[in-house]
Backbone as JSON, one array per atom type, in Angstrom:
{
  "sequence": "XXXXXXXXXXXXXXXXXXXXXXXXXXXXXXXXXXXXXXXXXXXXXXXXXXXXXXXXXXXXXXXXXXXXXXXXXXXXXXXXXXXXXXXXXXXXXXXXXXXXXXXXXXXXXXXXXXXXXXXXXXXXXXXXXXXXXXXXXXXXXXXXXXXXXXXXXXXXXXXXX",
  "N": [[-33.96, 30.28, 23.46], [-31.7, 32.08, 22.28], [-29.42, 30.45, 22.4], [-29.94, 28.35, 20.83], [-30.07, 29.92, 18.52], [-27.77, 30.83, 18.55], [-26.04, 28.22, 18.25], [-26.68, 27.47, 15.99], [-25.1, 29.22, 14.45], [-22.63, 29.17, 15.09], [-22.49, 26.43, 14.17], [-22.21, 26.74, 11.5], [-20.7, 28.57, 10.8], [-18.35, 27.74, 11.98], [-18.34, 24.8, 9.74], [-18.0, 26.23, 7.56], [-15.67, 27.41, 7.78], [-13.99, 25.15, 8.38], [-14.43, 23.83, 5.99], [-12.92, 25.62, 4.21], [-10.23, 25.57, 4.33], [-10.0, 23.09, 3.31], [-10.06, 19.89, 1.82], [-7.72, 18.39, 2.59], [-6.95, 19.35, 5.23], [-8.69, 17.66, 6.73], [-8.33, 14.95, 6.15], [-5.54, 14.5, 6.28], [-4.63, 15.29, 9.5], [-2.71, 17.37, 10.98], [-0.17, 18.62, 13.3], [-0.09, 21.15, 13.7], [-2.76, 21.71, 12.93], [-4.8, 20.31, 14.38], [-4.17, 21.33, 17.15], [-5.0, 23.65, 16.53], [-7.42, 23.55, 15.64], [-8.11, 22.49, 18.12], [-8.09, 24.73, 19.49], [-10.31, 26.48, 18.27], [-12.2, 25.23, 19.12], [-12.6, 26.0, 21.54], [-12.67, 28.05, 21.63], [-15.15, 28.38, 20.49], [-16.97, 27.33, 22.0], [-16.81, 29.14, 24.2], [-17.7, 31.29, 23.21], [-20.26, 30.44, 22.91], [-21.44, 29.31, 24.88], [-21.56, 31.47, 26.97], [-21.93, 34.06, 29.2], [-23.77, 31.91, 30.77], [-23.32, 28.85, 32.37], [-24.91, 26.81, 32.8], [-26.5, 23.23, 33.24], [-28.37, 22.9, 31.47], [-28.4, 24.68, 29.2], [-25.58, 24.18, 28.11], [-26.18, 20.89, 27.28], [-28.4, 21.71, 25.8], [-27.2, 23.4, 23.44], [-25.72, 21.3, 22.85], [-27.71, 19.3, 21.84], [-28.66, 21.03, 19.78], [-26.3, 21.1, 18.03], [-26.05, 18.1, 16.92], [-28.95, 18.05, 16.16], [-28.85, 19.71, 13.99], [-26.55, 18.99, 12.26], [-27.91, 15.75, 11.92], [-29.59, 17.17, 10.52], [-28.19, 18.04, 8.22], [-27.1, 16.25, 6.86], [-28.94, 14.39, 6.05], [-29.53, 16.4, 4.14], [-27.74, 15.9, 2.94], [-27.82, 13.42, 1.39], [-30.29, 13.57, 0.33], [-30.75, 15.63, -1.93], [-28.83, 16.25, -4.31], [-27.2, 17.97, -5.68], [-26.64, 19.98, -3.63], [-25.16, 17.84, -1.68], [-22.87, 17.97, -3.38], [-21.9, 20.56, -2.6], [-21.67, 20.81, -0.19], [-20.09, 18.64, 1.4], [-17.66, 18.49, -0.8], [-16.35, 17.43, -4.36], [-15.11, 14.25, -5.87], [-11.19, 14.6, -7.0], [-9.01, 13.84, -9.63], [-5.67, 13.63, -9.3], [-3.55, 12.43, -10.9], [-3.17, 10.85, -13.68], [-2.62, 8.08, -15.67], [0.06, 7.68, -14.79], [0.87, 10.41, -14.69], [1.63, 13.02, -13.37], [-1.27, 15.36, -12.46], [-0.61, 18.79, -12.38], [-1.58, 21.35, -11.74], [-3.98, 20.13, -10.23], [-3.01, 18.97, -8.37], [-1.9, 20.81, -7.13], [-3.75, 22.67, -6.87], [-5.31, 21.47, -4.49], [-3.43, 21.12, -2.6], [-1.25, 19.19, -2.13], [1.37, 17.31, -2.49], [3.96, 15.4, -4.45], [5.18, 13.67, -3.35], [2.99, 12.98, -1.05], [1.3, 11.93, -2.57], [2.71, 9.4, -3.72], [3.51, 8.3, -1.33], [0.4, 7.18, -1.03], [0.59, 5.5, -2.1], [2.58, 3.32, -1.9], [1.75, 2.76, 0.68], [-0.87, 1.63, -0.05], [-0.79, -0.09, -2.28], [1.57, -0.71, -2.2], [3.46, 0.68, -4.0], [5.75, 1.71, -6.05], [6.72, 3.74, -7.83], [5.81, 6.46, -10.1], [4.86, 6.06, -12.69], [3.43, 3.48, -11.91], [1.13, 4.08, -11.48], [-2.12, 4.26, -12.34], [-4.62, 5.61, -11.45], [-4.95, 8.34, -9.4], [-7.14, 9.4, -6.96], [-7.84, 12.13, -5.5], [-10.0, 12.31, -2.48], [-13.22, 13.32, -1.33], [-12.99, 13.33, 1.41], [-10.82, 13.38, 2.2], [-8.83, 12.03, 2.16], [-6.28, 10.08, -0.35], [-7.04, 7.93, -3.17], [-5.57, 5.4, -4.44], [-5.52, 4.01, -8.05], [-4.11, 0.93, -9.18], [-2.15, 0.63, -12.04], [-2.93, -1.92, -14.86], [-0.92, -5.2, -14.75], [0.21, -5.8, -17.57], [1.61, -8.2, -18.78], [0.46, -10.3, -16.67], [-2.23, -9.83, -17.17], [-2.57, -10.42, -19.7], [-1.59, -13.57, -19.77], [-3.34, -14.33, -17.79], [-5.86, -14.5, -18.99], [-5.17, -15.81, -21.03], [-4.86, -18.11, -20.02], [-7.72, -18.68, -19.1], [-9.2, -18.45, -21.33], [-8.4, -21.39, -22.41]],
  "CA": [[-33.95, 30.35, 22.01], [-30.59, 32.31, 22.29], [-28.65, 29.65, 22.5], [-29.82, 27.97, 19.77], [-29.5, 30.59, 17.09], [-26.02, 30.88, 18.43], [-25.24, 27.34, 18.2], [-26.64, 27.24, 14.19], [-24.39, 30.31, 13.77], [-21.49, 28.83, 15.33], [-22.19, 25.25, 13.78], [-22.33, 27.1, 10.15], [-19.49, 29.16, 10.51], [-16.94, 26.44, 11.55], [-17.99, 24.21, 9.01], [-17.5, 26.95, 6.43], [-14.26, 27.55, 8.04], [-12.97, 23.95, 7.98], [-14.54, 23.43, 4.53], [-12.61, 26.77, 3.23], [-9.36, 25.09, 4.86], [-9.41, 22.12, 2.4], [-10.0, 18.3, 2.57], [-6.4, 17.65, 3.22], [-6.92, 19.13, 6.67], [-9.96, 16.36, 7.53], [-7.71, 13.73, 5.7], [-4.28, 14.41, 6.71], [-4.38, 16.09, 10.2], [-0.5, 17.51, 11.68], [0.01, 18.8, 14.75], [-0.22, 22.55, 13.67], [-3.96, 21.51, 12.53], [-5.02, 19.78, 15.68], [-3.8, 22.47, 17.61], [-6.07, 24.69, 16.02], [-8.68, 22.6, 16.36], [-8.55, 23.18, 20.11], [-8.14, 26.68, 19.73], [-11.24, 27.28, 17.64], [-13.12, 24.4, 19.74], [-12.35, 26.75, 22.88], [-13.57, 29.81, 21.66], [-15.89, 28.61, 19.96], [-17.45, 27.09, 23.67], [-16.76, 30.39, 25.05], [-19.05, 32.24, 22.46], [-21.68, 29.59, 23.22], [-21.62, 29.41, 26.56], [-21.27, 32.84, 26.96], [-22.17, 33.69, 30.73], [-24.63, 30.91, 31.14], [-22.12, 26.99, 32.27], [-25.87, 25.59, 33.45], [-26.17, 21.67, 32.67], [-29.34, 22.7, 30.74], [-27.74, 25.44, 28.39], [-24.96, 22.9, 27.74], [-27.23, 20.04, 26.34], [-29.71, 22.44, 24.72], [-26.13, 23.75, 22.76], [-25.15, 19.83, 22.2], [-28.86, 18.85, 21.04], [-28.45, 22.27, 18.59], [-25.2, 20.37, 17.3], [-26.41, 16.82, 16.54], [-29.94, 17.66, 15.21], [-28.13, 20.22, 12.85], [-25.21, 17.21, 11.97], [-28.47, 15.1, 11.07], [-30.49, 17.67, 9.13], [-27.24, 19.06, 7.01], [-26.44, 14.74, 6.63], [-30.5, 14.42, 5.43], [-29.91, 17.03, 2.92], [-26.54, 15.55, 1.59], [-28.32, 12.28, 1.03], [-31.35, 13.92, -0.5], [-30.18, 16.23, -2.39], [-27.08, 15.48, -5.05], [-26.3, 19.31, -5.83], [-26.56, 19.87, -2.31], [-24.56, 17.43, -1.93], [-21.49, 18.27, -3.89], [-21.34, 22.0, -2.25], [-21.4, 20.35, 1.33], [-18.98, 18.03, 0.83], [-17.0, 18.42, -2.24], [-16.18, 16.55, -4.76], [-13.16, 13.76, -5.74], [-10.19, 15.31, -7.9], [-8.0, 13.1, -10.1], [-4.57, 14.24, -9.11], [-2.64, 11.59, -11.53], [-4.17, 9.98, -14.36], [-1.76, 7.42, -16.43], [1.34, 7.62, -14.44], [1.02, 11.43, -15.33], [1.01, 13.79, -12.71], [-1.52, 16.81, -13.01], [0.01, 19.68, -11.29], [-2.18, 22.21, -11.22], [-4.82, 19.73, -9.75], [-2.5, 18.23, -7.04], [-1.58, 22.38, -6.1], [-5.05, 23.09, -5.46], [-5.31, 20.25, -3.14], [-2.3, 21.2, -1.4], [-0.85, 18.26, -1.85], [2.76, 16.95, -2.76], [3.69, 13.94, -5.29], [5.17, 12.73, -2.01], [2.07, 12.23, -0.38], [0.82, 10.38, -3.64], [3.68, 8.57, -3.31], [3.04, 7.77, -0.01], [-0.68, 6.48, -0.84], [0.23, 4.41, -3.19], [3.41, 2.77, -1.11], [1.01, 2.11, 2.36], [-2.29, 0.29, -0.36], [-0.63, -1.12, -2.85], [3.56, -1.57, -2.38], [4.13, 0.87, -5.35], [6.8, 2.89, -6.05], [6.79, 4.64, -8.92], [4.45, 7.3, -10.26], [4.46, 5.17, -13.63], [2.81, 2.63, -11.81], [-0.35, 4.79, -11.08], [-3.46, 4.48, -13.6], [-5.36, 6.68, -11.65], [-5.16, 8.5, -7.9], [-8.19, 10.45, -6.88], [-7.99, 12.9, -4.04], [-11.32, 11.83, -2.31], [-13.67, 14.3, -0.88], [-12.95, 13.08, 2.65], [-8.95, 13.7, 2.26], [-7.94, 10.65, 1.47], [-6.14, 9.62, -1.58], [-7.19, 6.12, -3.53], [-4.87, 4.5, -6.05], [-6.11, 2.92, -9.05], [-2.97, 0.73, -9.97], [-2.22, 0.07, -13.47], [-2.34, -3.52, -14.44], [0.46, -6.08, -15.09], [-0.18, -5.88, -19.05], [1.72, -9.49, -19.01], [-0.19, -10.78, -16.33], [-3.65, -9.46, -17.74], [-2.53, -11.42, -20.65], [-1.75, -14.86, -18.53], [-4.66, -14.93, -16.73], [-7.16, -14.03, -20.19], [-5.27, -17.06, -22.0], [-5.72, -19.13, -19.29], [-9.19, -18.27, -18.74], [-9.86, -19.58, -22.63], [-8.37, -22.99, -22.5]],
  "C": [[-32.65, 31.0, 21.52], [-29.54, 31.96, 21.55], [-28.72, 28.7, 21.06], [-29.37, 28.25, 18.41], [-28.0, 30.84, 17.06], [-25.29, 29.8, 18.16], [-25.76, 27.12, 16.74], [-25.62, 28.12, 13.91], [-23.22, 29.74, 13.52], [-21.36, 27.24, 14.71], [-21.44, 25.61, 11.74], [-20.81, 27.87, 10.01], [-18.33, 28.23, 10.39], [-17.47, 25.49, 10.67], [-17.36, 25.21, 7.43], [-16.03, 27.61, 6.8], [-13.14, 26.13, 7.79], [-13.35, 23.46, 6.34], [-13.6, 24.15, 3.7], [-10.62, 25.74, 3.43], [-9.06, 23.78, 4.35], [-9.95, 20.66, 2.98], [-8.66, 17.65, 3.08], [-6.39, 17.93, 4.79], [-7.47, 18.12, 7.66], [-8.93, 15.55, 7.41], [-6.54, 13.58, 6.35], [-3.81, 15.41, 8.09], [-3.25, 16.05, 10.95], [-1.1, 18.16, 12.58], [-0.42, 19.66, 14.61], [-1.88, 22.64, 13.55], [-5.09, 20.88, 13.89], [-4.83, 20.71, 16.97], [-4.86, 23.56, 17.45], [-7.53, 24.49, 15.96], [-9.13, 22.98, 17.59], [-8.65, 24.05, 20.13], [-9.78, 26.91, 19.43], [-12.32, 26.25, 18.33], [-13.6, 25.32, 21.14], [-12.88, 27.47, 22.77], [-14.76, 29.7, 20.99], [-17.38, 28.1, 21.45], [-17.2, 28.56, 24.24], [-17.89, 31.14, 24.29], [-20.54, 31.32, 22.44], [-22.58, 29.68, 24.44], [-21.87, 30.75, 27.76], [-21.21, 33.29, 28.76], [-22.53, 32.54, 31.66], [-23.69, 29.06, 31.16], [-23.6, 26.51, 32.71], [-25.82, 24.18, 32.92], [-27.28, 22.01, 31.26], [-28.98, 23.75, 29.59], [-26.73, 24.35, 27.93], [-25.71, 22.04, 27.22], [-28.23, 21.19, 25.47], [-28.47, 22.89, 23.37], [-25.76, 22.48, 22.18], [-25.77, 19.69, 21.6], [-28.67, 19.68, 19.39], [-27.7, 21.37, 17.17], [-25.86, 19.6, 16.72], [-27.84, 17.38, 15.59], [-29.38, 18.68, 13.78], [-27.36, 19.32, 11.83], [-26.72, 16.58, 11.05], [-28.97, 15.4, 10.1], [-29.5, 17.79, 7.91], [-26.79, 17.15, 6.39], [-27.54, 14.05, 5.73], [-30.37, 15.12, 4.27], [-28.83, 16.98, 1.97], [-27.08, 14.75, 0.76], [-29.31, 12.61, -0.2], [-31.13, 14.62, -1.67], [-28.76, 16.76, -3.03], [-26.13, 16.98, -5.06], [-25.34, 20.12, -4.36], [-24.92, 19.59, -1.68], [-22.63, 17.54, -1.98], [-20.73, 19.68, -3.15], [-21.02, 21.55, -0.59], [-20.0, 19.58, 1.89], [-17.94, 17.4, -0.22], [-16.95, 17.42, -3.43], [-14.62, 15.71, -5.59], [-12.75, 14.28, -6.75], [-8.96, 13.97, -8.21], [-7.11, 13.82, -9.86], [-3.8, 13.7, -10.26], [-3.01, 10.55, -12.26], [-2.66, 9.62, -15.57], [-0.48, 7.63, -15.89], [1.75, 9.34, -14.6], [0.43, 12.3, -13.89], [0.07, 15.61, -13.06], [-1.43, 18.16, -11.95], [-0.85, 20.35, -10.77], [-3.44, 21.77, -10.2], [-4.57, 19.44, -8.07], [-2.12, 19.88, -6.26], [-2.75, 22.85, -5.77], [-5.44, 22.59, -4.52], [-4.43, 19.86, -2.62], [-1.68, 20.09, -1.27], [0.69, 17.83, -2.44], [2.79, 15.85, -3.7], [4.02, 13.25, -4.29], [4.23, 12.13, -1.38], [1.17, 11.16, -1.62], [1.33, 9.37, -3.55], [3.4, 7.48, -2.46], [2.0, 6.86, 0.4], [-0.31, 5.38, -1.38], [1.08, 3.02, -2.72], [2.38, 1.54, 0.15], [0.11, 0.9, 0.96], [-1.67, -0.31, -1.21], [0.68, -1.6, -3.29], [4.15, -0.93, -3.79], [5.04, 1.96, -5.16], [7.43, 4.14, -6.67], [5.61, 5.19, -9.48], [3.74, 6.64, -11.47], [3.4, 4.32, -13.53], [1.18, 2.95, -11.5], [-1.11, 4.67, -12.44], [-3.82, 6.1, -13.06], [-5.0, 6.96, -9.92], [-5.83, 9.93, -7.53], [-8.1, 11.09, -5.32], [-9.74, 13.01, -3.4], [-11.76, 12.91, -1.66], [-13.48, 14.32, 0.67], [-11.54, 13.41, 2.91], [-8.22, 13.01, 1.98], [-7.21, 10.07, 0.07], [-6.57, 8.18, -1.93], [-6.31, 6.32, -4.29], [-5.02, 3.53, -6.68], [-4.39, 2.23, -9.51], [-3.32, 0.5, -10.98], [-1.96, -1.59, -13.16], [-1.45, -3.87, -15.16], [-0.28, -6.26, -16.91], [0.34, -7.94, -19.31], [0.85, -10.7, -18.11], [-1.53, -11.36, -16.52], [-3.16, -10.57, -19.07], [-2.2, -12.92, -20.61], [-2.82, -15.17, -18.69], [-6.0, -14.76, -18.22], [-6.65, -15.14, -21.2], [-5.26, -18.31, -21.26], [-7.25, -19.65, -19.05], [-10.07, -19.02, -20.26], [-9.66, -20.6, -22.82], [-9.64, -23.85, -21.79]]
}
């Protein structure tokens, strides 16, 4: 029974350690981050494991993991408020070609890497060209492009003939 309360402790702590540590770390992981990863994967197996390497301590510590993973995944689903405190929620960084600073500095993030999203999904280049780009709760940026105002007007007088 040990083992178990140590592996809720240790499941609860590192997620409230990688949660405190931002979604850009899930989303955008560098070397220095990965790195640290192992570190805190290591010790965190050492404070598990503690004396006891048996095969059956080991799985009883894995099982711990996973049915935890499903319950805390059960009570995102179920539960919306829940939910939002578990895994956050998305942040407009750049709404109308308009970057909002203070939004994109709490989410550690750069206009570069907006930049960057918007380059890889949709070939853009300029911040102008952004409607909207939401820093997603997973780390990821989306970009809403703006549309071709002459195009949109094309295709809508085509569409009435």
């Amino acid at each position: 029974m040990d083992s178990v309360i140590k592996s809720l402790v240790v499941y609860f702590v590192l997620w409230l350690v990688i949660r405190s540590s931002g979604r850009r770390t899930l989303g955008q992981l560098t070397v220095f981050d990965f790195i640290l990863f192992l570190i805190v994967g290591g010790a965190a197996q050492r404070a598990l494991m503690a004396q006891d390497y048996s095969l059956t301590h080991a799985f009883l510590v894995i099982a711990t993991f996973v049915i935890t993973d499903i319950a805390v995944s059960l009570v995102e689903r179920d539960v919306p408020s829940m939910a939002k405190i578990l895994k956050g929620v998305p942040t407009v960084v750049v709404e109308n070609g308009h970057v909002l600073s203070g939004r994109l500095r709490r989410a550690r993030l750069t206009e570069e890497d907006v930049l960057e999203a918007a380059r890889r999904t949709h070939g853009l280049e300029r911040m102008d060209e952004i409607k909207f780009a939401i820093f997603e709760a997973s780390g990821r940026i989306s970009i809403i492009p703006k549309r071709n105002i002459a195009a949109g007007e094309n295709g809508s007088a085509s569409g009435g003939d």
